[in-house]
């Protein structure tokens, strides 16, 4: 390499014009590598299965089943069969009958939002991060139209529960 004869701007700007695209490229490659390591799984059709069989199948695929209802068979699932989902994703299994509120401690805002939508709840939230408080107590019977209030805070102060 030869010493540049024409430099437009300071040395910092010249170096930045070379290193910035390189760093962006490396970060993008790392992001793709991380996405591949997380993995995707194809969601099976769980409708009609017993809750025990559906839960076992989901757990074996690396997913987190959340059974909603007191029925013994899956009547509906929150994500359609055939969809690609990331590992450790929560999938709600509706079984009919009486629905009890799960413990939301450590849940993400996206999971809580999907739960509220599936159960027909009004959602009020404050803070950011992961759930650390909920107004509808664990195992209380839930009815559509109720208001679910949750408070979020950063992961460092919440113990995640699956």
Protein backbone atom coordinates (compact mmCIF):
# COMPACT_ATOMS: atom_id res chain seq x y z
CA UNK A 1 0.00 0.00 0.00
CA UNK A 2 1.10 3.49 -0.69
CA UNK A 3 0.59 6.46 1.50
CA UNK A 4 -2.55 8.26 0.35
CA UNK A 5 -1.80 11.47 -1.50
CA UNK A 6 -5.28 12.93 -1.30
CA UNK A 7 -7.12 12.71 2.00
CA UNK A 8 -10.52 14.32 2.33
CA UNK A 9 -11.12 15.01 6.01
CA UNK A 10 -9.31 13.96 9.14
CA UNK A 11 -7.47 10.69 9.69
CA UNK A 12 -10.34 9.52 11.94
CA UNK A 13 -12.86 10.03 9.13
CA UNK A 14 -10.68 8.13 6.68
CA UNK A 15 -10.23 5.22 9.07
CA UNK A 16 -13.96 5.23 9.90
CA UNK A 17 -14.85 5.07 6.20
CA UNK A 18 -12.83 1.83 5.98
CA UNK A 19 -13.65 0.18 9.31
CA UNK A 20 -17.36 1.01 9.64
CA UNK A 21 -18.52 -1.14 6.69
CA UNK A 22 -16.19 -3.93 7.82
CA UNK A 23 -17.56 -3.89 11.37
CA UNK A 24 -21.18 -3.79 10.09
CA UNK A 25 -20.48 -6.81 7.90
CA UNK A 26 -18.92 -8.77 10.78
CA UNK A 27 -21.83 -7.93 13.10
CA UNK A 28 -24.36 -9.03 10.48
CA UNK A 29 -22.53 -12.35 10.01
CA UNK A 30 -22.51 -12.89 13.79
CA UNK A 31 -26.23 -12.12 13.95
CA UNK A 32 -26.96 -14.74 11.26
CA UNK A 33 -24.74 -17.27 13.03
CA UNK A 34 -26.62 -16.70 16.30
CA UNK A 35 -30.00 -17.09 14.51
CA UNK A 36 -28.89 -20.44 13.07
CA UNK A 37 -27.76 -21.62 16.51
CA UNK A 38 -31.15 -20.72 18.00
CA UNK A 39 -32.81 -22.98 15.49
CA UNK A 40 -36.26 -23.17 14.03
CA UNK A 41 -38.76 -25.97 14.35
CA UNK A 42 -41.89 -26.68 12.34
CA UNK A 43 -44.98 -26.55 14.54
CA UNK A 44 -47.06 -29.75 14.27
CA UNK A 45 -50.86 -29.90 14.28
CA UNK A 46 -51.78 -30.51 17.92
CA UNK A 47 -55.57 -30.18 17.59
CA UNK A 48 -57.32 -33.35 18.75
CA UNK A 49 -54.34 -34.65 20.72
CA UNK A 50 -54.53 -35.24 24.46
CA UNK A 51 -52.97 -32.42 26.44
CA UNK A 52 -50.34 -34.78 27.85
CA UNK A 53 -49.27 -36.00 24.37
CA UNK A 54 -49.26 -32.45 22.97
CA UNK A 55 -47.17 -31.16 25.88
CA UNK A 56 -44.67 -34.01 25.53
CA UNK A 57 -44.36 -33.50 21.78
CA UNK A 58 -43.84 -29.76 22.18
CA UNK A 59 -41.26 -30.18 24.92
CA UNK A 60 -39.36 -32.72 22.78
CA UNK A 61 -39.20 -30.12 19.97
CA UNK A 62 -37.77 -27.51 22.36
CA UNK A 63 -40.97 -25.48 22.64
CA UNK A 64 -42.82 -24.35 25.77
CA UNK A 65 -46.43 -25.56 25.88
CA UNK A 66 -48.91 -23.54 27.94
CA UNK A 67 -52.20 -25.39 28.45
CA UNK A 68 -55.20 -23.09 28.79
CA UNK A 69 -58.35 -24.81 29.96
CA UNK A 70 -59.47 -27.84 31.91
CA UNK A 71 -60.29 -30.01 28.88
CA UNK A 72 -58.41 -33.18 28.09
CA UNK A 73 -57.87 -32.59 24.36
CA UNK A 74 -56.41 -29.68 22.43
CA UNK A 75 -59.18 -27.76 20.64
CA UNK A 76 -56.98 -24.96 19.22
CA UNK A 77 -53.38 -23.77 19.24
CA UNK A 78 -52.13 -20.19 19.27
CA UNK A 79 -49.78 -20.67 16.31
CA UNK A 80 -50.92 -22.49 13.18
CA UNK A 81 -49.49 -25.89 12.31
CA UNK A 82 -46.70 -25.72 9.75
CA UNK A 83 -45.35 -22.39 10.98
CA UNK A 84 -41.63 -22.17 11.67
CA UNK A 85 -41.03 -21.04 15.25
CA UNK A 86 -37.85 -20.47 17.21
CA UNK A 87 -36.86 -22.85 19.96
CA UNK A 88 -38.07 -21.99 23.47
CA UNK A 89 -41.13 -20.21 22.06
CA UNK A 90 -44.36 -20.40 24.08
CA UNK A 91 -47.28 -22.00 22.26
CA UNK A 92 -50.72 -21.78 23.85
CA UNK A 93 -52.90 -24.88 23.72
CA UNK A 94 -56.62 -24.22 24.25
CA UNK A 95 -58.53 -27.18 25.64
CA UNK A 96 -61.92 -25.66 26.52
CA UNK A 97 -63.48 -25.69 29.94
CA UNK A 98 -62.35 -23.51 32.81
CA UNK A 99 -59.22 -21.46 32.09
CA UNK A 100 -56.87 -20.64 34.97
CA UNK A 101 -54.31 -17.83 34.90
CA UNK A 102 -50.71 -19.04 34.59
CA UNK A 103 -47.85 -17.52 36.58
CA UNK A 104 -46.48 -14.88 34.21
CA UNK A 105 -43.30 -14.13 36.17
CA UNK A 106 -40.40 -13.81 33.74
CA UNK A 107 -42.59 -13.79 30.61
CA UNK A 108 -41.75 -11.42 27.77
CA UNK A 109 -44.06 -8.63 26.67
CA UNK A 110 -44.76 -10.49 23.42
CA UNK A 111 -45.84 -13.66 25.27
CA UNK A 112 -48.14 -11.70 27.59
CA UNK A 113 -49.65 -9.86 24.65
CA UNK A 114 -50.37 -13.14 22.81
CA UNK A 115 -51.87 -14.65 25.99
CA UNK A 116 -54.18 -11.65 26.43
CA UNK A 117 -55.24 -11.90 22.80
CA UNK A 118 -55.89 -15.66 22.97
CA UNK A 119 -57.94 -15.32 26.18
CA UNK A 120 -59.77 -12.14 25.14
CA UNK A 121 -58.33 -10.09 28.01
CA UNK A 122 -57.78 -6.34 28.13
CA UNK A 123 -54.09 -5.72 28.74
CA UNK A 124 -52.65 -2.86 30.77
CA UNK A 125 -48.91 -2.81 31.29
CA UNK A 126 -46.16 -0.64 32.68
CA UNK A 127 -42.39 -0.76 32.69
CA UNK A 128 -40.15 -2.67 30.34
CA UNK A 129 -38.43 -6.04 30.21
CA UNK A 130 -40.07 -9.11 31.74
CA UNK A 131 -43.08 -9.63 34.02
CA UNK A 132 -42.53 -9.29 37.74
CA UNK A 133 -46.13 -8.54 38.87
CA UNK A 134 -49.61 -9.46 37.68
CA UNK A 135 -53.02 -8.53 39.07
CA UNK A 136 -54.81 -11.77 38.11
CA UNK A 137 -53.38 -14.30 40.53
CA UNK A 138 -51.95 -17.64 39.40
CA UNK A 139 -54.67 -20.33 39.18
CA UNK A 140 -57.54 -17.81 39.39
CA UNK A 141 -60.33 -18.49 36.88
CA UNK A 142 -60.07 -16.18 33.85
CA UNK A 143 -63.01 -14.89 31.81
CA UNK A 144 -62.91 -12.97 28.51
CA UNK A 145 -63.15 -9.21 28.98
CA UNK A 146 -61.24 -9.13 32.27
CA UNK A 147 -58.36 -6.67 32.59
CA UNK A 148 -54.89 -8.11 33.02
CA UNK A 149 -52.43 -5.62 34.54
CA UNK A 150 -48.75 -6.51 34.44
CA UNK A 151 -45.60 -4.72 35.51
CA UNK A 152 -42.36 -5.39 33.68
CA UNK A 153 -38.79 -4.86 34.79
CA UNK A 154 -35.37 -5.81 33.48
CA UNK A 155 -34.23 -9.44 33.45
CA UNK A 156 -31.64 -8.86 36.20
CA UNK A 157 -34.36 -8.50 38.81
CA UNK A 158 -36.75 -11.20 37.56
CA UNK A 159 -36.31 -14.96 37.82
CA UNK A 160 -37.67 -16.51 34.64
CA UNK A 161 -40.19 -19.31 34.98
CA UNK A 162 -41.19 -21.54 32.10
